[in-house]
């Protein structure tokens, strides 16, 4: 299968409700390198996802199974930084802030606008957010947050 | 484990009823690169497959699970090409021709006999088959096909 | 390094003159999975490319070398298909058409517009082009082509 | 995520009861290379393992499932070699010795002490053990072994 | 080759002067998955490195070449953090601080001692260092640094 | 490119004088997984190898370079085993036997004929050869060997 198809397929599968899509290189009989496509989706989107993979790829079959998931509660917040407001994805475990990540598309826009490395944008924003946490200016529990918003 | 064993193992597993066999490179503790062997088979062949893997490889254990499968209905047909008759594997979705693939071993034989690139053999045969589809000379539903054969 | 940086980095490196960019997974000491970034560029772009990688990534060093290249002569042509005009990238070896590929972005646009699988778009366009080759309606040598255009 | 974290994480997960831990390189949307971490553990250790992965890594979620396992019965024995006593891990299938492996840490120590390649240490020990098997000086069934020890 | 050998081999090669060692999974003829070992070293260590690989592995041959390298100037500094003093590896480009990384072994020790995720240790130390940079308490050029130390 | 082409291509390249052929999975722009094909050959076979890759694959270009090689001197010998005569590939370093490997095709034939695991065939033959080395019945230097043959 032309590898050009993947970018399009990823896009399509996310539109159909996929929660995650990834590929892995595998090796089959007769020295055939191949790509294993994995899609995670809710049951309600399964039929559409299967139909799309069958139609868009060269595969002759699909295997699937039910998995349990443990997912952190997520919340988006906005903070002020020297580059302007930036969205941060926050994740909570047992109601406490456990990890966070600035939004990629916004950081990318900043890197281009300010003409600085994307890596530096991440470092600066993470550092600002870390400072807010220490000053207790970020609500570290999902509960408090819910009250305010 | 000597990597020479895989070619032999693939062959053996298919003989024992495996529907698919593939390997993936994984990384274990203590900087150990390793190979994860995956085999798909019907329940009735499971014991033989497990026994074979335990005996032929250095593994100390095997994990397995039941998966559901969605497989396209398949049918082999023969078409006339400028290289002679060639078998085509056809796959149907909801009773309609969805994809097809010329048989590898036949294409390989043609490439050698005519001394042309295997890639060109595929291109020519695909093009011929595509032409037959457009001229409606290929039965595009499994039903029609079943009536005729 | 956050893996989010790659999409941005690829884009940046192509802007700086990279001819090709790709990644490979490697395994380093202390069980560290890592990503090896490879960039192919002309000598004149080397300094900019090195500077960009040093600034955008977490690497502490870069290795580079001079390679010889054998590249097929390329030419873009346009053909008429049932989906409208489509660009085809043609490649010539010793002055003869050796391979071709429809432009991805155009095929993607067609797949969306006509609501058909991208795979089918490729198949149909390839088949149309293959037909034109057989009818000698495509100039199969770079020389003829140069005269006409 | 910094790849430096894996060595520490492997160690931690084994302490929490993991039976096996491995990583695979995968490719996600937007050209993001990523690492898929797989952990095999008994149900009783699941919660601790999940908590540790959520806290130590950048992941926002974990998938898990129940697998069946077929594991060879294992037993450690000690044999005399020209390098001194060495532990051998023996594995039995249907009560018969099927495979064995000298203990890595001991072989490593020998390689350093005797200043010889680790590969040669393995070869010599395997050869000595193979000789003992042929002379029936190794109990080839788990039953006999259990009586003696 | 037993994959157990790699951890030992990595250690050995670094002792012999290797600057970097990594592995990649490759696929050879006859469906043989294999591991490609890459070692970077100065010319003066080449013979020892080659001899060691030939003796410790199953390979029948080694390929090598000369590469040019662009390496950032590095300097270790120590900063005070809430976990005590921590070493930071700093890297300079055109005499300006470009990137830094806390020492893994120290962070690991802290994570264990304070019983907190290693990821959090990195975050806190990075944040502290980032703060020092902003307050200009870290000498951002190699020149200044050299004067003081 | 159809992954079916690789088995054929490997065969073809070895016929054209390739000393080694292997593939690696790489990731290109726009989420395209791809296969990097590496071929090692003597200079005299370079043109044929390049022409074959250009004709058989979808690539638009090839990079190549000159590498130095350090290859162990090799010699085939035959030993008597309980399965009959078996060929062993021996490799010498500084005129001393350093490693050996039984011929795969012969071991495979034995495994089938005697209906035993291929792994066991290797173990038994290696053990027999190891025994011969210890009894000094194998000429451990290339020089002696050359005198006798």
Tab-separated table of C-alpha atoms in Angstrom, chain C residues 3-89:
chain	number	residue	atom	x	y	z
C	3	UNK	CA	7.454	13.972	20.144
C	4	UNK	CA	5.177	16.870	19.251
C	5	UNK	CA	8.226	18.703	17.995
C	6	UNK	CA	8.771	16.474	14.947
C	7	UNK	CA	5.937	17.658	12.739
C	8	UNK	CA	7.146	21.238	13.254
C	9	UNK	CA	10.769	20.256	12.725
C	10	UNK	CA	10.067	18.385	9.485
C	11	UNK	CA	8.304	21.476	8.123
C	12	UNK	CA	11.148	23.751	9.205
C	13	UNK	CA	13.873	21.546	7.743
C	14	UNK	CA	12.157	21.339	4.367
C	15	UNK	CA	11.874	25.139	4.382
C	16	UNK	CA	15.640	25.337	4.996
C	17	UNK	CA	16.314	23.244	1.915
C	18	UNK	CA	16.233	19.644	3.175
C	19	UNK	CA	15.680	17.173	0.325
C	20	UNK	CA	14.505	14.452	2.644
C	21	UNK	CA	13.891	14.039	6.376
C	22	UNK	CA	13.134	10.823	8.236
C	23	UNK	CA	13.278	9.287	11.695
C	24	UNK	CA	14.199	5.848	12.965
C	25	UNK	CA	13.793	4.377	16.405
C	26	UNK	CA	17.071	3.387	18.033
C	27	UNK	CA	18.022	2.001	21.437
C	28	UNK	CA	20.755	3.548	23.540
C	29	UNK	CA	22.502	2.625	26.778
C	30	UNK	CA	20.514	2.436	30.023
C	31	UNK	CA	17.383	1.191	28.249
C	32	UNK	CA	16.770	4.487	26.541
C	33	UNK	CA	14.615	4.312	23.432
C	34	UNK	CA	15.489	7.244	21.194
C	35	UNK	CA	14.775	8.739	17.794
C	36	UNK	CA	17.514	9.121	15.185
C	37	UNK	CA	16.750	12.022	12.860
C	38	UNK	CA	18.249	11.877	9.348
C	39	UNK	CA	18.309	14.821	6.987
C	40	UNK	CA	19.529	14.856	3.399
C	41	UNK	CA	20.480	18.234	1.976
C	42	UNK	CA	22.846	19.950	-0.416
C	43	UNK	CA	26.124	21.241	1.041
C	44	UNK	CA	24.989	24.850	0.743
C	45	UNK	CA	22.150	24.246	3.233
C	46	UNK	CA	24.202	22.235	5.718
C	47	UNK	CA	24.978	25.022	8.200
C	48	UNK	CA	21.370	26.181	8.437
C	49	UNK	CA	20.154	22.623	8.839
C	50	UNK	CA	22.666	21.860	11.601
C	51	UNK	CA	21.841	25.073	13.437
C	52	UNK	CA	18.133	24.343	13.273
C	53	UNK	CA	18.503	20.806	14.643
C	54	UNK	CA	20.753	21.986	17.471
C	55	UNK	CA	18.262	24.697	18.431
C	56	UNK	CA	15.023	22.781	18.023
C	57	UNK	CA	15.980	19.430	19.558
C	58	UNK	CA	17.570	18.122	22.737
C	59	UNK	CA	20.585	16.674	20.936
C	60	UNK	CA	24.106	17.561	22.066
C	61	UNK	CA	25.733	16.721	18.737
C	62	UNK	CA	25.273	15.896	15.077
C	63	UNK	CA	27.169	13.616	12.706
C	64	UNK	CA	27.282	14.174	8.982
C	65	UNK	CA	28.899	12.853	5.868
C	66	UNK	CA	28.936	13.292	2.108
C	67	UNK	CA	26.962	10.802	0.039
C	68	UNK	CA	26.765	10.303	-3.674
C	69	UNK	CA	23.297	10.195	-5.159
C	70	UNK	CA	21.709	8.618	-8.191
C	71	UNK	CA	18.406	10.359	-8.789
C	72	UNK	CA	15.935	9.752	-11.601
C	73	UNK	CA	15.209	12.723	-13.850
C	74	UNK	CA	11.737	13.993	-12.931
C	75	UNK	CA	9.043	15.854	-14.838
C	76	UNK	CA	5.493	16.803	-13.947
C	77	UNK	CA	2.747	16.269	-16.464
C	78	UNK	CA	-1.018	16.695	-16.337
C	79	UNK	CA	-3.535	14.136	-17.573
C	80	UNK	CA	-7.284	14.192	-17.980
C	81	UNK	CA	-9.198	11.750	-15.793
C	82	UNK	CA	-12.830	11.256	-14.895
C	83	UNK	CA	-12.095	13.348	-11.810
C	84	UNK	CA	-10.693	16.233	-13.868
C	85	UNK	CA	-7.052	17.100	-14.568
C	86	UNK	CA	-4.487	15.460	-12.292
C	87	UNK	CA	-0.733	16.062	-11.995
C	88	UNK	CA	1.530	13.083	-12.378
C	89	UNK	CA	5.157	12.994	-11.281
